[in-house]
CSV table of C-alpha atoms in Angstrom, one decimal:
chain,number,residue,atom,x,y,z
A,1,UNK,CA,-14.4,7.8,-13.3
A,2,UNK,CA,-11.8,9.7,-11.1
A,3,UNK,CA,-8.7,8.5,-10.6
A,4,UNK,CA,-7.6,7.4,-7.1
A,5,UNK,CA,-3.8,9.1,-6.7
A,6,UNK,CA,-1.6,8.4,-4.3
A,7,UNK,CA,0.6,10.8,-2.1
A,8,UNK,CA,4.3,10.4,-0.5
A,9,UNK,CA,5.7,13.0,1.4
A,10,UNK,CA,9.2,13.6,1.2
A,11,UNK,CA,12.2,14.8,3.6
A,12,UNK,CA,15.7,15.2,2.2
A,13,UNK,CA,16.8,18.0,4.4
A,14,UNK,CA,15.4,18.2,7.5
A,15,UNK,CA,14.3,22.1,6.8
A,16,UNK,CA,12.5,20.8,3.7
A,17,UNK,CA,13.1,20.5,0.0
A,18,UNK,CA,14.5,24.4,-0.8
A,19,UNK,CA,18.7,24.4,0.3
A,20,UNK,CA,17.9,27.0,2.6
A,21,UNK,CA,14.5,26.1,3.8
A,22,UNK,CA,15.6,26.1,7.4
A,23,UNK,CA,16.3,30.2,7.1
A,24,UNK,CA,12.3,30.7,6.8
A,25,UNK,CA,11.2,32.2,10.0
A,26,UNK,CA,8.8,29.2,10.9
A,27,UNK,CA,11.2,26.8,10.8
A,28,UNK,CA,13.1,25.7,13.8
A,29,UNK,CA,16.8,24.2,12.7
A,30,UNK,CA,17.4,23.7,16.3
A,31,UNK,CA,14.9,20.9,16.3
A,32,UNK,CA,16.2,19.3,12.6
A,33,UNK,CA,18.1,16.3,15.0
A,34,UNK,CA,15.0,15.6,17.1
A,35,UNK,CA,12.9,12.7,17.1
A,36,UNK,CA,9.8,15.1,17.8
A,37,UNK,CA,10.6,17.3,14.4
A,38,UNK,CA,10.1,13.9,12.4
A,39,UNK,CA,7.2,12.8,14.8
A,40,UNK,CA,5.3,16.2,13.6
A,41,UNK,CA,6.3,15.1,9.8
A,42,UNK,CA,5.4,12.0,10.4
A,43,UNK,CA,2.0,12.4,12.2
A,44,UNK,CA,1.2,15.4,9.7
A,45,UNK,CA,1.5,13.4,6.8
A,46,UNK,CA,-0.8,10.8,8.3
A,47,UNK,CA,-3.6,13.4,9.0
A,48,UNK,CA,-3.7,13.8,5.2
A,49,UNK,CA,-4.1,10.5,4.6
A,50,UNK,CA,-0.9,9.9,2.5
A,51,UNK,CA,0.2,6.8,1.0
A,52,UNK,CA,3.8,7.1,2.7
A,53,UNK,CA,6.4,9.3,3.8
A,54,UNK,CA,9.6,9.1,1.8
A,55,UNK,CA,12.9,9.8,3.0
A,56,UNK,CA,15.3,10.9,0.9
A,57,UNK,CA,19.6,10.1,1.9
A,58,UNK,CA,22.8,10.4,0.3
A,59,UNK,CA,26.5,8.4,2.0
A,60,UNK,CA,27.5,12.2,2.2
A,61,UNK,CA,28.3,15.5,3.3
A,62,UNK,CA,28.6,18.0,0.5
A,63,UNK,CA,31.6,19.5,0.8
A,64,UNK,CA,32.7,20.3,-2.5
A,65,UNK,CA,32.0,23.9,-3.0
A,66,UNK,CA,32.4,26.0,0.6
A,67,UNK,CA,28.7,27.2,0.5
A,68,UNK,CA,27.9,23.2,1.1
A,69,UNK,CA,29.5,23.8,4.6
A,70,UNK,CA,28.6,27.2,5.2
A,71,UNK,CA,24.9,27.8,4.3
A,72,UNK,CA,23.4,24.4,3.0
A,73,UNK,CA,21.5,22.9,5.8
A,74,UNK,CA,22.0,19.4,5.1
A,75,UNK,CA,22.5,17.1,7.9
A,76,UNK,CA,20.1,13.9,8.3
A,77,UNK,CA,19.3,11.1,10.4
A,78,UNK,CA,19.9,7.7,9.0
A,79,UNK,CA,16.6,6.7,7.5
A,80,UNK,CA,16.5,3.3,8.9
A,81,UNK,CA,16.7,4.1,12.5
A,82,UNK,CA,14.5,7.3,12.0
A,83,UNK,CA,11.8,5.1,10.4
A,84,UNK,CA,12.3,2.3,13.1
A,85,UNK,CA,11.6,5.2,15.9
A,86,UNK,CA,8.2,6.9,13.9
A,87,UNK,CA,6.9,3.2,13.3
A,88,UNK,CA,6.0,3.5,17.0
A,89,UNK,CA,4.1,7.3,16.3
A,90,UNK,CA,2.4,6.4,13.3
A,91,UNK,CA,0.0,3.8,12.6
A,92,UNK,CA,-0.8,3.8,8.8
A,93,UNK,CA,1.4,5.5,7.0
A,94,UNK,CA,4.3,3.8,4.4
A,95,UNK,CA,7.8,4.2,5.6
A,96,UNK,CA,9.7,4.2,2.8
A,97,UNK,CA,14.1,4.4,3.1
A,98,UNK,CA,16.4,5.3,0.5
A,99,UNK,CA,19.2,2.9,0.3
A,100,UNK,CA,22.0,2.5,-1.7
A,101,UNK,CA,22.8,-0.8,-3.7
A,102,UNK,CA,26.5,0.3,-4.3
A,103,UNK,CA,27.6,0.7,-0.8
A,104,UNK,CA,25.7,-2.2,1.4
A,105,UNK,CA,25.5,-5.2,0.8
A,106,UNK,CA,22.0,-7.3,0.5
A,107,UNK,CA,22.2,-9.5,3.5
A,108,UNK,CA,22.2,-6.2,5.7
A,109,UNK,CA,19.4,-4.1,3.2
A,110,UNK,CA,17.1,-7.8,3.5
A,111,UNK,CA,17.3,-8.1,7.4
A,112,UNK,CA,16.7,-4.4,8.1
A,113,UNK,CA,13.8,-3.9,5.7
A,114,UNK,CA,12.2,-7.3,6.6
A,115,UNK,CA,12.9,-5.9,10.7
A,116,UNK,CA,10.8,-2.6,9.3
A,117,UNK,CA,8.2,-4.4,7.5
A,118,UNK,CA,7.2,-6.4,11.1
A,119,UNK,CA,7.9,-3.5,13.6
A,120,UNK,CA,5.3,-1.2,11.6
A,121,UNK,CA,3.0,-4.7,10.9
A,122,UNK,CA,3.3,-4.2,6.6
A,123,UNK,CA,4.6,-0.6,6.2
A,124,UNK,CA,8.0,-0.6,5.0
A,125,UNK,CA,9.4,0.6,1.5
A,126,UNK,CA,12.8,0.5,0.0
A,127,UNK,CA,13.8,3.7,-2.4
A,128,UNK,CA,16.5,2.0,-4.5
A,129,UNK,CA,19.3,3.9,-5.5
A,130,UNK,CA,22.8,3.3,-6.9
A,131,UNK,CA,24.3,6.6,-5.3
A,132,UNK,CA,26.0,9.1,-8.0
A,133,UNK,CA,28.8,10.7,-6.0
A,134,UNK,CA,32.5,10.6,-5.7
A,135,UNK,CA,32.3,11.9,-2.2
A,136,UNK,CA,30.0,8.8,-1.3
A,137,UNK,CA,32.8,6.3,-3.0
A,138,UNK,CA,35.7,8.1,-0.9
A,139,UNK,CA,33.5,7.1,2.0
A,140,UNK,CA,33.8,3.3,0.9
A,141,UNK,CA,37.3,2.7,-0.2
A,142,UNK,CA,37.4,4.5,-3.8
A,143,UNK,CA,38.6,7.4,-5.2
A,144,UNK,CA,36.3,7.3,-7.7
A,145,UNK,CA,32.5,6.0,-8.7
A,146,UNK,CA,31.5,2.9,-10.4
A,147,UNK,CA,30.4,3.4,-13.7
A,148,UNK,CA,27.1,4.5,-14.1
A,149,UNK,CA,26.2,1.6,-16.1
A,150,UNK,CA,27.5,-0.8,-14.6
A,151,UNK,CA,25.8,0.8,-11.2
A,152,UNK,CA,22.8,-0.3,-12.4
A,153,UNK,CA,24.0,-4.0,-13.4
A,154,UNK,CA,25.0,-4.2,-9.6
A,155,UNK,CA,21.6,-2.5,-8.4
A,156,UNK,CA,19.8,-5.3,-10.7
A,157,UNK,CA,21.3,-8.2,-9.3
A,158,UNK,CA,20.9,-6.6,-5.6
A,159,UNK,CA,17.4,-6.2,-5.8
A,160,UNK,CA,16.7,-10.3,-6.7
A,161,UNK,CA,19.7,-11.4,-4.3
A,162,UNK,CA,17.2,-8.9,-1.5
A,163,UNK,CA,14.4,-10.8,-2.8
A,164,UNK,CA,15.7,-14.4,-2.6
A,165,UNK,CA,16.5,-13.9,0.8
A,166,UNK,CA,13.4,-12.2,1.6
A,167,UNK,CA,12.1,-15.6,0.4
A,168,UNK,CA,14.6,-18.1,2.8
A,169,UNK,CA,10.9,-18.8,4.6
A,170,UNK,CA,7.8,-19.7,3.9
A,171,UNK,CA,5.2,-18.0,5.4
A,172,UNK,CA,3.8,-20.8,7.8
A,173,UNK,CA,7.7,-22.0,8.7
A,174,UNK,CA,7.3,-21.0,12.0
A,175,UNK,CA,4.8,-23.7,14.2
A,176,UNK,CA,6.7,-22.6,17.3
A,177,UNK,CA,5.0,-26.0,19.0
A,178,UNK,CA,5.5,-25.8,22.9
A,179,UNK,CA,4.5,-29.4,23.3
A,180,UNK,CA,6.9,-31.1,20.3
A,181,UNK,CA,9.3,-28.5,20.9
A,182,UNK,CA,9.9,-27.5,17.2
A,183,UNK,CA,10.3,-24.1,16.7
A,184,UNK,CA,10.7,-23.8,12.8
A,185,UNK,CA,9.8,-26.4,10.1
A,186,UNK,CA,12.9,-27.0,8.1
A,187,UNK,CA,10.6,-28.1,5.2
A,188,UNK,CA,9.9,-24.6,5.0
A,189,UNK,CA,13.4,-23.2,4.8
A,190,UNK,CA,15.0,-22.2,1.7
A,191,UNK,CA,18.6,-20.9,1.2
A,192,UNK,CA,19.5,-18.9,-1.5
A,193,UNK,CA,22.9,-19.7,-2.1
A,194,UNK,CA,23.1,-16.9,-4.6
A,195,UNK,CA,25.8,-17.0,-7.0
A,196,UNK,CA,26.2,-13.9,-9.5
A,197,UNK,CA,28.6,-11.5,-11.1
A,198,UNK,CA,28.5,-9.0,-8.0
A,199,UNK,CA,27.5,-11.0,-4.8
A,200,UNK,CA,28.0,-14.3,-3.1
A,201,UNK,CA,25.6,-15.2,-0.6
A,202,UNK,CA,23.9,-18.1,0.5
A,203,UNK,CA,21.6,-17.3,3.6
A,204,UNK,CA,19.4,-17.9,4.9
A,205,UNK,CA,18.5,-15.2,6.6
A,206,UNK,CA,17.5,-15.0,10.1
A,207,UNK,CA,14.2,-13.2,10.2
A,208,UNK,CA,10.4,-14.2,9.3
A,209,UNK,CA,9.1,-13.5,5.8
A,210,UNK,CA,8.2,-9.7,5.8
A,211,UNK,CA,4.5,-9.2,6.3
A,212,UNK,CA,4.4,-7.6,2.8
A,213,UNK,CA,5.9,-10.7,1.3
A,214,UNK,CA,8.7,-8.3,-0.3
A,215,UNK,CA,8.7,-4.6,1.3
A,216,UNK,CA,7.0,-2.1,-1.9
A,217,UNK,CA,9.9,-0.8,-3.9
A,218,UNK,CA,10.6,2.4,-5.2
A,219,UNK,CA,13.0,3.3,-7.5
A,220,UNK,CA,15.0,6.8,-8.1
A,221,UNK,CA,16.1,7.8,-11.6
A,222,UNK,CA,15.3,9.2,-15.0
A,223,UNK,CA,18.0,7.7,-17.4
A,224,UNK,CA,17.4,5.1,-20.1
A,225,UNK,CA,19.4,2.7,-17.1
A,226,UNK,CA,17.4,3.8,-14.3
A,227,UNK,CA,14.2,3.5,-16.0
A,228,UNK,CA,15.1,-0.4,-17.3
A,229,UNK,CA,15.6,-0.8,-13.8
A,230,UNK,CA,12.3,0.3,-12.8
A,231,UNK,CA,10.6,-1.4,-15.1
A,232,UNK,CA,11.6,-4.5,-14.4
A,233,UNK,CA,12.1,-4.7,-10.0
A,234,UNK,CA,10.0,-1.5,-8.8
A,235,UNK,CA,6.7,-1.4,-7.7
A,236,UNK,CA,6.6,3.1,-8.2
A,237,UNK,CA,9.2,5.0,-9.8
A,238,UNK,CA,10.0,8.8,-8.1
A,239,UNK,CA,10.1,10.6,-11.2
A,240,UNK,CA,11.6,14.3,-11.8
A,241,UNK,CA,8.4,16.9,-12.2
A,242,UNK,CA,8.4,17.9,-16.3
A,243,UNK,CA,6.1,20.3,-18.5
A,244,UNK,CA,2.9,18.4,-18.9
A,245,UNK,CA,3.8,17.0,-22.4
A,246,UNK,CA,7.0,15.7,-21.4
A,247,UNK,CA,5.4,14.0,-18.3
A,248,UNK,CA,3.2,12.4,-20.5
A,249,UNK,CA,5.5,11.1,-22.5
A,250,UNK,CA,8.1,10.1,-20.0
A,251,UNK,CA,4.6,8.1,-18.3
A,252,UNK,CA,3.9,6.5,-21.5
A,253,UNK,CA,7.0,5.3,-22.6
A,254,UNK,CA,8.0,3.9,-19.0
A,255,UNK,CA,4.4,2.1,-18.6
A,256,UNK,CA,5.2,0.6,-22.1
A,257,UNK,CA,8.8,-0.4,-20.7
A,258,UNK,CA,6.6,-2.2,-18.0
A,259,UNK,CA,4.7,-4.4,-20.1
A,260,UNK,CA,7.6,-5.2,-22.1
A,261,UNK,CA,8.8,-6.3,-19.4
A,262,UNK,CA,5.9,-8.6,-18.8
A,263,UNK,CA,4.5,-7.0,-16.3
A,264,UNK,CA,1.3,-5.0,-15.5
A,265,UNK,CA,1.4,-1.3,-15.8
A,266,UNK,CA,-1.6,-0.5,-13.9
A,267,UNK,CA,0.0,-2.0,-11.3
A,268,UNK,CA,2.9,0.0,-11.5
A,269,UNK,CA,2.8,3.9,-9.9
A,270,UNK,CA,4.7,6.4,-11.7
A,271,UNK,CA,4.9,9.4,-9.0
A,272,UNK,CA,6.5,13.0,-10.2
A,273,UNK,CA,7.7,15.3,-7.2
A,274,UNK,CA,5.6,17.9,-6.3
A,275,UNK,CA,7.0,21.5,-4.6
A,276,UNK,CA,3.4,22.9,-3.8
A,277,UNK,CA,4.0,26.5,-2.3
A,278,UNK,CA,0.5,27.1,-1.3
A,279,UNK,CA,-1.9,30.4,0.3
A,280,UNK,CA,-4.8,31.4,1.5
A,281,UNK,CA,-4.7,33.8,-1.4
A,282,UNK,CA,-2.4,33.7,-4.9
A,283,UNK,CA,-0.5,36.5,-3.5
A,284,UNK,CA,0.0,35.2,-0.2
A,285,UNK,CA,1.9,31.9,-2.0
A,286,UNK,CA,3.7,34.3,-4.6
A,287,UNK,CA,5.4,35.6,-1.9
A,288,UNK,CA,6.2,32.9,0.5
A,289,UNK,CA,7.9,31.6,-3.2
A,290,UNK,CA,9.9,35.1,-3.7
A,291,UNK,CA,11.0,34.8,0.1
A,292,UNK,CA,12.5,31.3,-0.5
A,293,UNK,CA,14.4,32.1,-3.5
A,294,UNK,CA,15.2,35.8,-1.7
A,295,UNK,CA,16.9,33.4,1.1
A,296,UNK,CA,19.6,32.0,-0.4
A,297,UNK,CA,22.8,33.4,-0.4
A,298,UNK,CA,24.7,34.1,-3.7
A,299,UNK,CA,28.1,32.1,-2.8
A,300,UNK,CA,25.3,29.3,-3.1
A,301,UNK,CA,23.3,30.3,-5.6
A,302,UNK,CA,26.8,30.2,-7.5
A,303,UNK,CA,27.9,26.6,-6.5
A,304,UNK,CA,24.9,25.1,-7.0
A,305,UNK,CA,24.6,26.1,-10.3
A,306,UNK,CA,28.2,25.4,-11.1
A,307,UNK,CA,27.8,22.0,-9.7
A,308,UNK,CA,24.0,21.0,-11.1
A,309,UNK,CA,25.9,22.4,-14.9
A,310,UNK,CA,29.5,20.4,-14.4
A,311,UNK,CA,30.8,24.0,-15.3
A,312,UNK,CA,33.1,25.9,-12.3
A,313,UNK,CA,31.5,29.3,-11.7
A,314,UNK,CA,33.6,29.5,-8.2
A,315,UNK,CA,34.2,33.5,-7.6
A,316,UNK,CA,31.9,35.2,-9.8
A,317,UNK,CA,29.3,37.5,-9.0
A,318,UNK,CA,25.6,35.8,-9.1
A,319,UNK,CA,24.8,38.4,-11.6
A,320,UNK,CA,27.5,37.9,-13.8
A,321,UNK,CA,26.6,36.7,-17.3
A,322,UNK,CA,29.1,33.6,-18.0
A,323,UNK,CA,29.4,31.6,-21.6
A,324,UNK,CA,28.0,28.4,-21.1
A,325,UNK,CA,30.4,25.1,-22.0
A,326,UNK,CA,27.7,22.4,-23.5
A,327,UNK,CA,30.7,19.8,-23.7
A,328,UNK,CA,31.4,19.3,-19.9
A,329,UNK,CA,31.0,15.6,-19.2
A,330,UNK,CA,28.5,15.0,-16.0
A,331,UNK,CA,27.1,12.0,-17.3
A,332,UNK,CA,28.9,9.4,-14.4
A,333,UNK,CA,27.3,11.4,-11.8
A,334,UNK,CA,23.8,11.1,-14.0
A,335,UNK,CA,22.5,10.5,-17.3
A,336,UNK,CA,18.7,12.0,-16.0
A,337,UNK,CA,17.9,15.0,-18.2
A,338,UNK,CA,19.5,18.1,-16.7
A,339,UNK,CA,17.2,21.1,-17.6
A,340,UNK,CA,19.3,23.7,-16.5
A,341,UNK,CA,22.1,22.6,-18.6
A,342,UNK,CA,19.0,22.1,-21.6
A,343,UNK,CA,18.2,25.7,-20.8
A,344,UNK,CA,21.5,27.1,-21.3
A,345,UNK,CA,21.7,25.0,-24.4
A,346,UNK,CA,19.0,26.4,-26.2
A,347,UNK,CA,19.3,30.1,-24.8
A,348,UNK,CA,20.2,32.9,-27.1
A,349,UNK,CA,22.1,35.3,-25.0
A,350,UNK,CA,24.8,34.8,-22.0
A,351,UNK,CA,22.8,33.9,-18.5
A,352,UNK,CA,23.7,35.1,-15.1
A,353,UNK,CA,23.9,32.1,-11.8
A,354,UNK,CA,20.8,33.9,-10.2
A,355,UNK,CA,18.8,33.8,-13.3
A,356,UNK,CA,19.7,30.1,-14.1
A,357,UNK,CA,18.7,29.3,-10.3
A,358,UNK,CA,15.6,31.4,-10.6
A,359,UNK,CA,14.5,30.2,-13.5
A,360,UNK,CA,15.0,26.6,-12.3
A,361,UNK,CA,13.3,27.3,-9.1
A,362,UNK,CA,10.3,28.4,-10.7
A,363,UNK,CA,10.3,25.7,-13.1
A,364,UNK,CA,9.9,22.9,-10.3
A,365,UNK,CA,7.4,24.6,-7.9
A,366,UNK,CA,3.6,25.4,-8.4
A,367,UNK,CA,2.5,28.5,-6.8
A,368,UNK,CA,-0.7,28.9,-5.8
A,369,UNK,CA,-4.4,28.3,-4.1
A,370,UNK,CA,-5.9,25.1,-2.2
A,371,UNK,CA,-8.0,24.6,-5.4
A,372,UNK,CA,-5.0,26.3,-8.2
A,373,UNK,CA,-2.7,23.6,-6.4
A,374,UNK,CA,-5.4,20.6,-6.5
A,375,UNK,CA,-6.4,21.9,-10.2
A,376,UNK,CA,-3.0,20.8,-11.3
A,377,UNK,CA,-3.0,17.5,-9.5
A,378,UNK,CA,-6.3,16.5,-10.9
A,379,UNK,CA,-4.8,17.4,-14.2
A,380,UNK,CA,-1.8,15.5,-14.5
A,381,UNK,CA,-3.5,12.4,-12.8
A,382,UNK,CA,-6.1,12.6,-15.7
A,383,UNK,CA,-3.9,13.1,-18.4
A,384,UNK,CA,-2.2,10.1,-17.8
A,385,UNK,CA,1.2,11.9,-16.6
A,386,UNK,CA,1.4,10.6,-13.2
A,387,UNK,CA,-0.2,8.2,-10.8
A,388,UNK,CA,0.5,10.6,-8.0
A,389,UNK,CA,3.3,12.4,-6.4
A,390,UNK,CA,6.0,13.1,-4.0
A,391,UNK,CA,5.3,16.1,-2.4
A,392,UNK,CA,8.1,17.7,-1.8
A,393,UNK,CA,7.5,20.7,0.8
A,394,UNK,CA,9.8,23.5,0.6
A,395,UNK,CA,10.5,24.1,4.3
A,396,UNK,CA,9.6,22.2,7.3
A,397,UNK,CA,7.2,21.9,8.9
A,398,UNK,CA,5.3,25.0,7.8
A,399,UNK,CA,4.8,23.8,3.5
A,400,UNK,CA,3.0,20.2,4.8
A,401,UNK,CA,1.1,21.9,7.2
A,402,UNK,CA,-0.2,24.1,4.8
A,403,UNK,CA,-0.8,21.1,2.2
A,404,UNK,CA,-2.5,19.2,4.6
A,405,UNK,CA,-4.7,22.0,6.0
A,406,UNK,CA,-5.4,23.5,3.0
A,407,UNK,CA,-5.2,21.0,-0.3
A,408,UNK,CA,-5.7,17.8,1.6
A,409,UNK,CA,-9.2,18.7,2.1
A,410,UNK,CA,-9.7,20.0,-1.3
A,411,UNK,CA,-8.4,16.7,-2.8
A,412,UNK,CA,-11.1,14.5,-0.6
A,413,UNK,CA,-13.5,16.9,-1.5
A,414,UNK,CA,-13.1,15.8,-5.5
A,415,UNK,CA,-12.5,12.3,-4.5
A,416,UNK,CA,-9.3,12.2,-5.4
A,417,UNK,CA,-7.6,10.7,-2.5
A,418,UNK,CA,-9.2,8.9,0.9
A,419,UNK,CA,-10.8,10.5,4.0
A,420,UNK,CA,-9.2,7.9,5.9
A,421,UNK,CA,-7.1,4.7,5.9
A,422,UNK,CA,-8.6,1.0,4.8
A,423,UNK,CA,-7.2,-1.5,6.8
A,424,UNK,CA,-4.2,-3.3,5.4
A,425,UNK,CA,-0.6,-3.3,4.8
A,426,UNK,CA,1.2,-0.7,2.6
A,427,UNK,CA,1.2,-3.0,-0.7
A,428,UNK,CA,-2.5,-3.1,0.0
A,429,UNK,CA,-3.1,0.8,0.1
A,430,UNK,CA,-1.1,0.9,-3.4
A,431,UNK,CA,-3.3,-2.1,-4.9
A,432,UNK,CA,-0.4,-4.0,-5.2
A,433,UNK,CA,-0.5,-7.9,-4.6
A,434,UNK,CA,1.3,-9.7,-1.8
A,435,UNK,CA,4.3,-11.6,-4.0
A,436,UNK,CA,4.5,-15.2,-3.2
A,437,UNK,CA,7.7,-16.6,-2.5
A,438,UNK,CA,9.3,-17.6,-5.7
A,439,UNK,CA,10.2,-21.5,-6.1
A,440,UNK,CA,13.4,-21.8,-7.8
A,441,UNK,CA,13.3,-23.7,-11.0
């Protein structure tokens, strides 16, 4: 029986998922702060029938390394008010936010989602993350970041504080009785008074129910915390894209984490990224791939190395070979595997920045045919390594046009994803129940 996948398509920056996606010559950087370049990502994901669109954030401006200012084109709207604006162009699609648990605070993340989940009638999603930077925490009052452990303590305890106020009505609280004049039944209000190690609040809070019961949940990370956390609050995990047996693995052991959890596994969506670079021809995607990599500039190449290894490269030449220091600690930032660093590791001879960068492009990206392209989709779905995946286009908005026009079809064609939307709300697409409002015990 084929598997039915699901599909999220992701912006980080606005000229896609490659740093420098906004040099290729179809992209218009111009247009990266304009409602009608989201509207076209938007409305282009919907043609293909995908599950959501996904939109990546960070409490940030990279501004570490120079080449962060100079050549990385990273600004980005705030992913609340974006998604607010495309509920009004779109009319099936998931809108899913990244937002930090480390800097809000859960009355603020439970109002705006649950304001989401009824201005799109069901299609709101929360990506949670606990943020990783120091530059985020110098934004917020700290010098410094909380510990990564301990992020994931807070992010816990903000997820079921979100949810208990996400609960603060019942779904039929409302009568809104012209002739009695009763508005709400105040049988039907409950307040949280939450009372735990990291927040204090006692609601209630001062919207309807979402449609969805609790907005579908997402959650960001690949260390041992991160995948606890998962297992236990998210409805989908956005996973990092691994070798095949790896994947596999990675799926297993988080599906078992599920059930451990006491929870059911089929009913939890484990979703890789995906950097399709697709042609009409092998050739013709081989070198849109070599012009991406070709576009950006060494000073980058060299920072972004330097910064994905914890090791300063600052000043060389991209094509000078460098010792690699295995001992640099990175592991507050994240404890997700780093396979540039496991490359360097396990290498025998002294690397160069633009090899460890090509390498690593290569690595995350599948080059190919409408049919090379869906012949690794069906794959992984059937080998138990995914449940679908975030795909990641490589510069906007030419990479999810060609997806769309060009692998969409080919993925319908094998039954693998819909030819059109089914009525219903986001969890519904997802086959995910409605949660009923938990009664406190």
């Amino acid at each position: 029986m084929t598997r039915r996948i699901h599909l999220g398509a992701f912006a980080f920056h606005p000229g896609g998922a490659h740093v420098t996606g906004w040099r290729h010559e179809t992209a218009h950087p111009d247009r990266h702060l304009t409602i009608g370049h989201y509207k076209h990502f938007a409305e282009t994901a919907e043609r293909g029938v995908f599950d959501t669109i996904f939109l990546a954030d960070g409490l940030y401006f990279w501004d570490r390394h120079p080449s962060g200012v100079d050549h990385y084109g990273q600004l980005r709207l705030e992913p609340l008010t974006l998604l607010s604006a495309l509920s009004v162009h779109t009319s099936h699609i998931g809108l899913a936010a990244t937002i930090s648990t480390t800097y809000n605070e859960p009355y603020h993340v439970a109002r705006a989602l649950a304001s989401l989940d009824h201005l799109s009638r069901g299609r709101a999603a929360w990506n949670l993350v606990t943020s990783r930077y120091d530059e985020e925490a110098r934004n917020f009052g700290g010098d410094h970041h909380l510990d990564h452990t301990r992020r994931y303590e807070r992010g816990e305890e903000f997820v079921r504080t979100v949810e208990e106020l996400w609960d603060s009505w019942d779904d039929d609280a409302f009568p809104t009785d012209r002739e009695s004049g009763i508005f709400a039944d105040r049988s039907r209000l409950h307040t949280a008074d939450h009372r735990g190690e990291f927040f204090r609040v006692r609601g209630p809070l001062n919207i309807a129910r979402p449609p969805q019961g609790y907005p579908v949940q997402f959650q960001a990370g690949g260390s041992p915390a991160g995948q606890r956390l998962a297992a236990r609050t998210a409805d989908a995990v956005f996973a990092g894209y691994r070798p095949l047996a790896e994947a596999q693995a990675f799926y297993t052991g988080l599906k078992q984490q599920v059930e451990d959890a006491g929870r059911d596994p089929e009913a939890f969506h484990i979703l890789p990224t995906l950097q399709p670079v697709v042609g009409s021809t092998r050739s013709e995607a081989e070198d849109l791939a070599e012009q991406l990599l070709a576009s950006t500039p060494d000073a980058l190449i060299v920072e972004d190395v330097s910064h994905s290894i914890g090791q300063d490269l600052t000043g060389r030449s991209a094509d000078e070979p460098f010792a690699f220091e295995p001992d640099v600690d990175t592991s507050n930032e994240s404890r997700s595997p780093n396979r540039r660093a496991e490359a360097l590791r396990t290498g025998d001879a002294p690397a160069t920045p633009r090899q460890v960068y090509a390498r690593s492009f290569r690595e995350g990206i599948v080059v190919g045919t409408a049919t090379e392209v869906a012949d690794v989709i069906e794959e992984r779905v059937e080998a138990r390594a995914a449940d679908g995946f975030i795909v990641q286009s490589l510069t906007l908005p030419y990479s999810l046009d060609r997806f769309v026009d060009l692998v969409t079809p080919e993925l319908q064609r094998r039954g693998l994803t819909p030819d059109s939307y089914a009525p219903g709300t986001l969890r519904d697409r997802l086959g995910l129940e409605r949660p009923a409002r938990v009664v406190p015990v």
